[in-house]
Coordinates of C-alpha atoms and ligand atoms in Angstrom, one line a residue:
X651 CA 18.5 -41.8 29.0
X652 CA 15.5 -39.8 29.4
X653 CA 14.1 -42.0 26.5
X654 CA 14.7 -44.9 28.6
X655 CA 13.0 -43.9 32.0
X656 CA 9.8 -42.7 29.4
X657 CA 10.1 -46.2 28.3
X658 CA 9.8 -47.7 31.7
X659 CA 7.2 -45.5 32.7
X660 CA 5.4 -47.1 29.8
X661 CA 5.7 -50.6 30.5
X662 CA 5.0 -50.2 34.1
X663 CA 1.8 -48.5 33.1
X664 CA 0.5 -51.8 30.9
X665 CA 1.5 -53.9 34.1
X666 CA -1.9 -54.2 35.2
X667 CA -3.7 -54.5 31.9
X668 CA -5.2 -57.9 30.5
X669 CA -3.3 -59.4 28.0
X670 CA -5.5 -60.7 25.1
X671 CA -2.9 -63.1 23.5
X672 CA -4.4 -65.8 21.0
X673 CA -7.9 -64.4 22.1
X674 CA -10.3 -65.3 18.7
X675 CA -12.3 -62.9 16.7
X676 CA -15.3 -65.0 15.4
X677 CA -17.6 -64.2 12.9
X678 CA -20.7 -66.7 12.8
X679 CA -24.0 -66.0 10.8
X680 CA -27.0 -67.8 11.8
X681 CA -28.5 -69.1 9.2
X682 CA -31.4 -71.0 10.5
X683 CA -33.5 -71.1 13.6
X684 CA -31.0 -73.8 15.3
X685 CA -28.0 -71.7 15.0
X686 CA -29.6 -68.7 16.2
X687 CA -30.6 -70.5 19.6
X688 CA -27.4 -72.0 20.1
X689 CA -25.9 -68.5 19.5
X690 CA -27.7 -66.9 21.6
X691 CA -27.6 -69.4 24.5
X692 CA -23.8 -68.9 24.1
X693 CA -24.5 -65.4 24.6
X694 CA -26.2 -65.5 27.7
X695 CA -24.0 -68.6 29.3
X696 CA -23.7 -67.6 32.8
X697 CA -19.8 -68.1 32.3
X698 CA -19.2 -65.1 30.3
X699 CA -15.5 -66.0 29.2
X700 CA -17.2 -64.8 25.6
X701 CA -17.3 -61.3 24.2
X702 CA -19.9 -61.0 22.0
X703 CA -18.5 -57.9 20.2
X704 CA -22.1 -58.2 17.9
X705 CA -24.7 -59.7 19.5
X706 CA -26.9 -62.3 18.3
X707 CA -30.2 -61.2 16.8
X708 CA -31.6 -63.3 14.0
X709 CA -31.5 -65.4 11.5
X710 CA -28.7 -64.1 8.5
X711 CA -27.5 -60.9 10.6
X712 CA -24.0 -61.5 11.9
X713 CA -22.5 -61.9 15.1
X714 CA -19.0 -61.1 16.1
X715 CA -17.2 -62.7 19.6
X716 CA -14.2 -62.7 20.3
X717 CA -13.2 -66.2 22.6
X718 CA -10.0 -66.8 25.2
X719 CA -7.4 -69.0 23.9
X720 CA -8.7 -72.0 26.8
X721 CA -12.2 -71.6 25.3
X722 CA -11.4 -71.9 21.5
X723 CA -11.9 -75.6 20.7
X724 CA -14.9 -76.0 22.6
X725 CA -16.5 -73.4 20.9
X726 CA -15.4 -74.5 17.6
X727 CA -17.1 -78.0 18.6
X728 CA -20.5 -75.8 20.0
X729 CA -20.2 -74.2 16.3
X730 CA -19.5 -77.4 14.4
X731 CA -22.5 -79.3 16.4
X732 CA -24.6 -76.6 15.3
X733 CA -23.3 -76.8 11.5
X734 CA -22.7 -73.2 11.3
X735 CA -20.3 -71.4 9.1
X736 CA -17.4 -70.0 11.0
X737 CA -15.1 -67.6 10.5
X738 CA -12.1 -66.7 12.2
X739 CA -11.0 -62.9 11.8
X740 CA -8.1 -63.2 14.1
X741 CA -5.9 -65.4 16.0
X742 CA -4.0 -62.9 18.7
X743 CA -6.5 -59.9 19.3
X744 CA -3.4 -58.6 21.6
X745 CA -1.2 -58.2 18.4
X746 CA -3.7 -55.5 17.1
X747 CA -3.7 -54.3 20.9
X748 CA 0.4 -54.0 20.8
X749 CA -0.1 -51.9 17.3
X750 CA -2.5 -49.7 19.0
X751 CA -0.3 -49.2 22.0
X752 CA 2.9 -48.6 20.2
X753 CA 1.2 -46.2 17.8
X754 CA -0.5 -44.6 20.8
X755 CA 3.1 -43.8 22.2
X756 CA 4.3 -42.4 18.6
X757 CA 2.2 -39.5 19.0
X758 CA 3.7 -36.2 19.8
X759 CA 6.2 -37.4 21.8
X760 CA 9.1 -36.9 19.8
X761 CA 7.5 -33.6 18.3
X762 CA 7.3 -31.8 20.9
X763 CA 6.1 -28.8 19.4
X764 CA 3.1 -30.4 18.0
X765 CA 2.1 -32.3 21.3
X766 CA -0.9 -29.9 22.2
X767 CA -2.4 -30.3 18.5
X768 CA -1.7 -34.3 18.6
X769 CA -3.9 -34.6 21.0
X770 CA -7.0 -34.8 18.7
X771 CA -4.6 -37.4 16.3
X772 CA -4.4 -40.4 18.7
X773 CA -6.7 -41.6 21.1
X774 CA -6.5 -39.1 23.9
X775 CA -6.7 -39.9 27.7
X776 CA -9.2 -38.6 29.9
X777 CA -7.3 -35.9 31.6
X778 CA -6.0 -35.0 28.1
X779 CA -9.3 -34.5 26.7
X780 CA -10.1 -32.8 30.1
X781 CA -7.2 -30.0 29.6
X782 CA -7.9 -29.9 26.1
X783 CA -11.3 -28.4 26.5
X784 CA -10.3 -26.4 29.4
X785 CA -7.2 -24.6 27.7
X786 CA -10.1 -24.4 24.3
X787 CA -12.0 -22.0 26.9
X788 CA -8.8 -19.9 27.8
X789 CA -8.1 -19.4 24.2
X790 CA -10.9 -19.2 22.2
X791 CA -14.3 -17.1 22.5
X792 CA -17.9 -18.8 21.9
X793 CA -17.3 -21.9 23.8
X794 CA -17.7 -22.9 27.3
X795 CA -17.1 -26.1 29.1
X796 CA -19.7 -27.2 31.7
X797 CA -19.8 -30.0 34.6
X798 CA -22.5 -31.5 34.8
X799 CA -22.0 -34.3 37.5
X800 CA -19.4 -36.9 39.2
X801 CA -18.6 -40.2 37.8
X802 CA -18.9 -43.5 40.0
X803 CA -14.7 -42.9 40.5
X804 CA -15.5 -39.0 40.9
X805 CA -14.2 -38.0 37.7
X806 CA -16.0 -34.6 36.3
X807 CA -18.6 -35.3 33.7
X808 CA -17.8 -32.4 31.1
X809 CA -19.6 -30.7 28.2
X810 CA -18.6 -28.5 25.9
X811 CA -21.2 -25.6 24.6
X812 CA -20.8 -23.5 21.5
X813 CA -23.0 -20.7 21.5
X814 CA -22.7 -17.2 19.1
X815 CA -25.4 -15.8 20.9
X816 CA -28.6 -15.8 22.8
X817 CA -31.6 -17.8 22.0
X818 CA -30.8 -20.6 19.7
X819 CA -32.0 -24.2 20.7
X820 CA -29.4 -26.5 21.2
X821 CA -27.7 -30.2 19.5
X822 CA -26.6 -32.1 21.7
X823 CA -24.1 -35.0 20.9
X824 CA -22.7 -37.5 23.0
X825 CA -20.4 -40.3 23.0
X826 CA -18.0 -42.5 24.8
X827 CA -20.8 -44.3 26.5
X828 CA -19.5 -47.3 25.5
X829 CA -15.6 -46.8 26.6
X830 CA -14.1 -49.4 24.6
X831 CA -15.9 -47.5 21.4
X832 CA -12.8 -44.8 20.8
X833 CA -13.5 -43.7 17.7
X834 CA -16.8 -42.4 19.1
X835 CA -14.9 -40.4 21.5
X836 CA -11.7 -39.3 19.1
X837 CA -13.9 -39.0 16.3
X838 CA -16.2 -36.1 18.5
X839 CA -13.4 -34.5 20.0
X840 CA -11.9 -33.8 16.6
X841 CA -15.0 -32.0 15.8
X842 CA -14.8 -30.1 18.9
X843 CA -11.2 -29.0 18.0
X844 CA -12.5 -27.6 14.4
X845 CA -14.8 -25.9 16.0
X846 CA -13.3 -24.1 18.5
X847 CA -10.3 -23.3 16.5
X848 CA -12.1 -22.5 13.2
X849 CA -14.6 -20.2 14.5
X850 CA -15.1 -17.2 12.7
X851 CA -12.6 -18.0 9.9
X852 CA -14.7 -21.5 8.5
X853 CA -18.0 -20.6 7.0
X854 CA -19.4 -24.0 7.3
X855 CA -18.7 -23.7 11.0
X856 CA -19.9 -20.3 11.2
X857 CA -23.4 -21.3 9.4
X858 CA -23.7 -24.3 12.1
X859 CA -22.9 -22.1 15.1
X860 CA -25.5 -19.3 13.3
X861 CA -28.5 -21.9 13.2
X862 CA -27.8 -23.7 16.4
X863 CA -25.4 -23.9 19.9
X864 CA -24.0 -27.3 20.3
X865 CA -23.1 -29.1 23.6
X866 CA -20.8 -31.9 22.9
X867 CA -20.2 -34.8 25.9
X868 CA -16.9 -36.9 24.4
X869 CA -16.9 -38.9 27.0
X870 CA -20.0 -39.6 29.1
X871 CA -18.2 -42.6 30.9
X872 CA -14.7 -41.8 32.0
X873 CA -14.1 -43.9 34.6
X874 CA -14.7 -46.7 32.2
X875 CA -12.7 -44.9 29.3
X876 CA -9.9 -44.5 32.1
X877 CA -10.1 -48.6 32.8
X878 CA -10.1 -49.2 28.7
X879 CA -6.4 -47.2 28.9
X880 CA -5.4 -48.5 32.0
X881 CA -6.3 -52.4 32.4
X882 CA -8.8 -53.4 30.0
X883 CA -9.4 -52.5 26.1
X884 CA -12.4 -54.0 26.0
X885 CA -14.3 -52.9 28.8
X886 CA -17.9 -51.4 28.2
X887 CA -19.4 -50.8 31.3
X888 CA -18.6 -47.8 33.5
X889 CA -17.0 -49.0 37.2
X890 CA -19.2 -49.3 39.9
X891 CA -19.1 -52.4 41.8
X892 CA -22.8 -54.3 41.8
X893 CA -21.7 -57.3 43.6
X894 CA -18.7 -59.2 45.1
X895 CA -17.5 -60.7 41.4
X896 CA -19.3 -58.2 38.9
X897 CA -18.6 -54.6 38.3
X898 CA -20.3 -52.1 36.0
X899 CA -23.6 -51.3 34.4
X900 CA -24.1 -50.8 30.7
X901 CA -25.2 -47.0 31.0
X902 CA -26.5 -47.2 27.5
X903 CA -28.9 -50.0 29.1
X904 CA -29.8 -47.6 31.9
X905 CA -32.0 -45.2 30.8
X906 CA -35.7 -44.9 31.1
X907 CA -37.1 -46.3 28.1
X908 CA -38.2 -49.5 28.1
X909 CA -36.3 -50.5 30.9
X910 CA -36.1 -54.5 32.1
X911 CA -37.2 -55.4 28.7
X912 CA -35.0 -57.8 26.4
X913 CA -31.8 -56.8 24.9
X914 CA -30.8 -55.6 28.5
X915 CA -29.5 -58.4 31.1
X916 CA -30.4 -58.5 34.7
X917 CA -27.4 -59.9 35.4
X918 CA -24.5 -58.1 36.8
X919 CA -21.5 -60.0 35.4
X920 CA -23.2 -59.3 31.9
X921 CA -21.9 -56.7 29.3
X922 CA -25.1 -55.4 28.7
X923 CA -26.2 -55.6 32.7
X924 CA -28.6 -53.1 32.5
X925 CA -28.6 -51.8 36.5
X926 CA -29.8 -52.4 39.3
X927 CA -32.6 -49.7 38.3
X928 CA -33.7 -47.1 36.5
X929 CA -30.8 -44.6 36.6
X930 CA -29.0 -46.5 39.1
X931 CA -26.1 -44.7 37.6
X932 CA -24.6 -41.6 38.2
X933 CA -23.5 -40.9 34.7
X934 CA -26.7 -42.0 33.0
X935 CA -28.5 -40.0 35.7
X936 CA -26.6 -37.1 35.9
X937 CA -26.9 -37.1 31.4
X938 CA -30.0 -37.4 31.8
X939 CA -31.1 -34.1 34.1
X940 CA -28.3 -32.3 32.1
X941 CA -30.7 -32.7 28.7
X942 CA -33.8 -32.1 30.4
X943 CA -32.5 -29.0 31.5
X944 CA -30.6 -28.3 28.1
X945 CA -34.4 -28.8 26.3
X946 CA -32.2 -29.6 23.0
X947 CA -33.6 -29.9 19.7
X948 CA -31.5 -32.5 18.5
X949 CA -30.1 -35.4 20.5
X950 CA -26.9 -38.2 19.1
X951 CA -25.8 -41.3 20.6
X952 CA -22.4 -41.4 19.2
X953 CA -21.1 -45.3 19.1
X954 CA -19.1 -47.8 17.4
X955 CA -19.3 -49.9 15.2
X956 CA -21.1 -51.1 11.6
X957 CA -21.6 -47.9 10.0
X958 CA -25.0 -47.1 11.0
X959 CA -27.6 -44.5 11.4
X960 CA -30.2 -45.6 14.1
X961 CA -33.7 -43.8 14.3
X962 CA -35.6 -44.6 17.2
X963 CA -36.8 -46.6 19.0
X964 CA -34.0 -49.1 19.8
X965 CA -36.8 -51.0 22.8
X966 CA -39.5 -52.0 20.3
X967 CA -40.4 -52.6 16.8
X968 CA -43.5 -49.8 17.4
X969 CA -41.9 -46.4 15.6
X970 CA -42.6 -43.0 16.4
X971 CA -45.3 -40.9 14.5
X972 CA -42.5 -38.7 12.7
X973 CA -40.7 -41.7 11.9
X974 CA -40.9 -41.2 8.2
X975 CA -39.7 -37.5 8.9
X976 CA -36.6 -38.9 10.9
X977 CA -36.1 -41.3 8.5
X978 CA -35.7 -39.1 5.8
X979 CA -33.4 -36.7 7.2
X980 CA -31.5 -40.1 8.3
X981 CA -30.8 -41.1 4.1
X982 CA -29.6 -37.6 3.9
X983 CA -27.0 -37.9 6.5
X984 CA -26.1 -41.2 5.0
X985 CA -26.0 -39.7 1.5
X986 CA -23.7 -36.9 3.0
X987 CA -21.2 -39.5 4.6
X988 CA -21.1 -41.5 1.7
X989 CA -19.8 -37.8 -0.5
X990 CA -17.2 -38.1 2.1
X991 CA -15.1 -40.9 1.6
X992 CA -17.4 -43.5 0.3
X993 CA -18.4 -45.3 3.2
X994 CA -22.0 -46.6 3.2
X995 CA -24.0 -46.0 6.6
X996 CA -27.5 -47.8 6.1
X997 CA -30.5 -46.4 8.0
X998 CA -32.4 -48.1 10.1
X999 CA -33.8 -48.9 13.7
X1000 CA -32.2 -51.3 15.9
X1001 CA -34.6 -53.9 15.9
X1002 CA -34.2 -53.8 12.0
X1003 CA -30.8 -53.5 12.0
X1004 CA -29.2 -55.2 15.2
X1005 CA -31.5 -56.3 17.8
X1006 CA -33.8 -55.1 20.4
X1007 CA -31.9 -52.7 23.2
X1008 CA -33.9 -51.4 26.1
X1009 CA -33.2 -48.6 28.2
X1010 CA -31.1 -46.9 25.8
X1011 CA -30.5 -42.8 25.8
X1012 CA -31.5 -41.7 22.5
X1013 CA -35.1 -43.6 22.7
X1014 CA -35.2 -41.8 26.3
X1015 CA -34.4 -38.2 24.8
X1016 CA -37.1 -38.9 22.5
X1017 CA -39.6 -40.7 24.8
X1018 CA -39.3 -38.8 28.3
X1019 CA -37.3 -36.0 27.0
X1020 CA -39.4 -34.0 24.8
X1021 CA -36.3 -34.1 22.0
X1022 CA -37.8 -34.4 18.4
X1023 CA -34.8 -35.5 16.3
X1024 CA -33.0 -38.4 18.5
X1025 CA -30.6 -40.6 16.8
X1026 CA -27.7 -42.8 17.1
X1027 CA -24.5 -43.5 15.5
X1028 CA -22.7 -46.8 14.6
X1029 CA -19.4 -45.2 13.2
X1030 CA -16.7 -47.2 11.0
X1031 CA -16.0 -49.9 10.6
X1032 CA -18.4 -52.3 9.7
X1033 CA -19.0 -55.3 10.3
X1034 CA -16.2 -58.1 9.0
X1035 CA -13.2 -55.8 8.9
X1036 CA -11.6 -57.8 11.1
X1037 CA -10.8 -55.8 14.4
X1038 CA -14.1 -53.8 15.1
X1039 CA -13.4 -51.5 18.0
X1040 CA -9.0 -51.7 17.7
X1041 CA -9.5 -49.3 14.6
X1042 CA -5.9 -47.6 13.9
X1043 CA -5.6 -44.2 14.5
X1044 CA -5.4 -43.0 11.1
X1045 CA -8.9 -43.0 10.6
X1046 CA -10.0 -40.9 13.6
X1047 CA -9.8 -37.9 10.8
X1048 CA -11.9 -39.6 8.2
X1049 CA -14.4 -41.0 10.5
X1050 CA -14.4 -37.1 12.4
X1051 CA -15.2 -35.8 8.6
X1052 CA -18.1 -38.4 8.0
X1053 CA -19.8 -37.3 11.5
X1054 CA -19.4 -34.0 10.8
X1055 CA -21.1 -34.2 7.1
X1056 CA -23.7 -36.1 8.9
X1057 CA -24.5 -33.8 11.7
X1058 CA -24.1 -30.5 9.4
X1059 CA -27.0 -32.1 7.1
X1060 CA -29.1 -33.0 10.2
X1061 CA -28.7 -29.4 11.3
X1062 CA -29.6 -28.0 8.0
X1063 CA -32.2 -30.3 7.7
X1064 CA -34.0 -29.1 11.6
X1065 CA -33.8 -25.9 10.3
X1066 CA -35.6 -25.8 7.2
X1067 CA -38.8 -27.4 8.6
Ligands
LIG101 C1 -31.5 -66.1 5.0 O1 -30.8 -66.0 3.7 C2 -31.1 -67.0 2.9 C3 -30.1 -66.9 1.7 O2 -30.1 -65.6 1.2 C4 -32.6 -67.0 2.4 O3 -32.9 -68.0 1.6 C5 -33.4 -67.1 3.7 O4 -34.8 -66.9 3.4 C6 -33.0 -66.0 4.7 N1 -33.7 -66.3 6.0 C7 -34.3 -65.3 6.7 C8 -35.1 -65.7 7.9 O5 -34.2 -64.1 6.4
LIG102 ZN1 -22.0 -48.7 21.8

């Protein structure tokens, strides 16, 4: 009985959620001029019915979209009239959404006595990863969790500090930005978990937590991450209203660097809408004092996916003056990564790697933030696989592994210079 009323409770909650059925994955590479253009005016069509999952850039870099069902033929026609090479890497996106819910629903349920450790196994909730790092400061010493500010919704924006004692400059990490990117999020907070709960008794957490205190953020946008649970898996945005039709800003679009240059659009309705101003938002904003006033050394942009490691800047093809320094440190991390399970992460900057993005926070940490080592993160999977952000839960372990290998070399590596 009780089984049944859960399973009501269940359905009920999907009731408001956008059903994907026979939505397309595409997977198109430009390989000329022509294609590119029609790509890309495809990509900024003021209708929008088309997720571009991986955007358009140039000529022989892939782009990934994924199409409603009413859209598919004429966009096979647009793609035929340009000659271009298409793939489809799926038919019914909401199959792989049904997978993800019904795991989702397998965890910890019927094992009880394992529910408060299965958080950190599935994609947790909000609120869950909210009481998690609450009942992490009731338990365990070394840790505190900080608010830093309000979301759009008024959720609490929440940090985590680990700190062993006084004086150490901090790493800061943060992810979740983009709320349909869970593996960012589950992949951070499983990280979080070891370190709280393996303090004192793992020495290659102790040796992190001797050189350095870390302040994680898991999820920097939780009204969005909220909406991505609620009513739609592939929201990016976070939730404040801009207009009558269009909701949400791309926070990662937000930031002061660069902003109102390309890769950002000024239009609301767009993914990548990059606000109505500088720090129009309150979760960029509020991020944003919370670093200044953290001064750290170290600053990650935690994201998904392609298996990358970005070094800054994201807004122009001009680099740094320590670029070669950041980069070097960067082919370590990858190195360290690949040790882990074999996964390649290539190093690069956006503009080599992806495309032009303006107004992004790692490129602000490092340009009006005084932080020295600012990276980003594209986490698995790549490119291709065939489901790019609906990654089964199974590998939120793995994937917590290969950030952790990768941040323990970049700490390792700030330290000995
Ligand atoms: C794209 O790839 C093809 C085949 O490898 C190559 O011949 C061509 O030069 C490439 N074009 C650009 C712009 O990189
Ligand atoms: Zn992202």
């Amino acid at each position: 009985m009780s089984t049944f009323i859960i399973l009501i409770f269940m359905c009920a909650a999907q009731v408001g959620a956008k059903i994907y059925s026979h939505y397309h994955l595409f997977k198109v590479i430009p390989q000329n001029q022509f294609q590119l253009t029609g790509l890309k005016a495809m990509f900024e069509d003021g209708d929008y019915k088309i997720d571009f999952w991986i955007a358009p850039s140039s000529v022989n870099r892939t782009t990934e979209f994924l199409v409603p069902p009413s859209y598919v033929s004429r966009v096979k026609g647009i793609l035929h009239s340009l000659d271009a090479e298409t793939h489809i890497l799926n038919k019914n996106i909401q199959e792989v959404i049904d997978q993800e819910n019904e795991e989702q629903a397998h965890n910890g349920s019927q094992y009880t006595a394992y529910a408060s450790n299965s958080v950190t196994d599935k994609y947790a909730s909000y609120n869950e990863i909210k009481n998690l790092l609450h009942s992490y400061e009731t338990k365990y010493k070394h840790l505190s969790v900080i608010k830093f500010g309000k979301s759009f919704e008024g959720r609490d924006l929440v940090a985590i500090k680990f700190s062993t004692g006084p004086g150490k400059r901090v790493i800061f990490v943060e992810s979740g930005m983009h709320c349909r990117e869970w593996i960012s999020i589950a992949s951070s907070l499983k990280i979080i978990e070891r370190m709280a709960t393996t303090l004192g008794q793992d020495p290659e957490i102790d040796e992190l937590l001797r050189l350095y205190d870390w302040i994680f953020v898991p999820t920097v946008n939780p009204d969005g991450y909220y909406y991505t649970h609620n009513f739609d898996r592939m929201w990016r945005k976070n939730r404040r209203p801009i207009n009558f039709f269009c909701t949400g800003t791309d926070l990662n679009r937000n930031f002061a660097a660069g902003w109102g240059g390309p890769g950002a659009s000024p239009n609301p309705c767009n993914p990548t809408f990059r606000g109505t101003s500088v720090f129009s938002e309150p979760e960029a904003k509020a991020l944003a004092s919370f670093v200044k006033l953290v001064q750290p050394i170290a600053f990650f942009s935690v994201h998904a996916y392609s298996q990358y490691i970005m070094t800054p800047y994201g807004y122009t093809y001009k680099k740094p003056a320590d670029s070669m320094e950041l980069t070097h440190l960067a082919h370590k991390a990858a190195a360290a990564i690949k040790a882990v399970n074999g996964l390649k992460f290539t190093v690069g900057t956006p503009p080599e790697l992806l495309y032009i993005a303006t107004g992004g926070a790692y490129d602000w940490a490092k340009l009006e933030a005084n932080v020295k080592y600012s990276y980003a993160f594209e986490l698995r999977p790549t490119q291709s696989y065939g489901n790019g952000f609906l990654l089964p839960k199974r590998n939120i372990k793995p994937s917590s592994l290969e950030l952790f290998a990768a941040l323990k070399t970049f700490a390792k590596g700030f330290y000995n210079r």
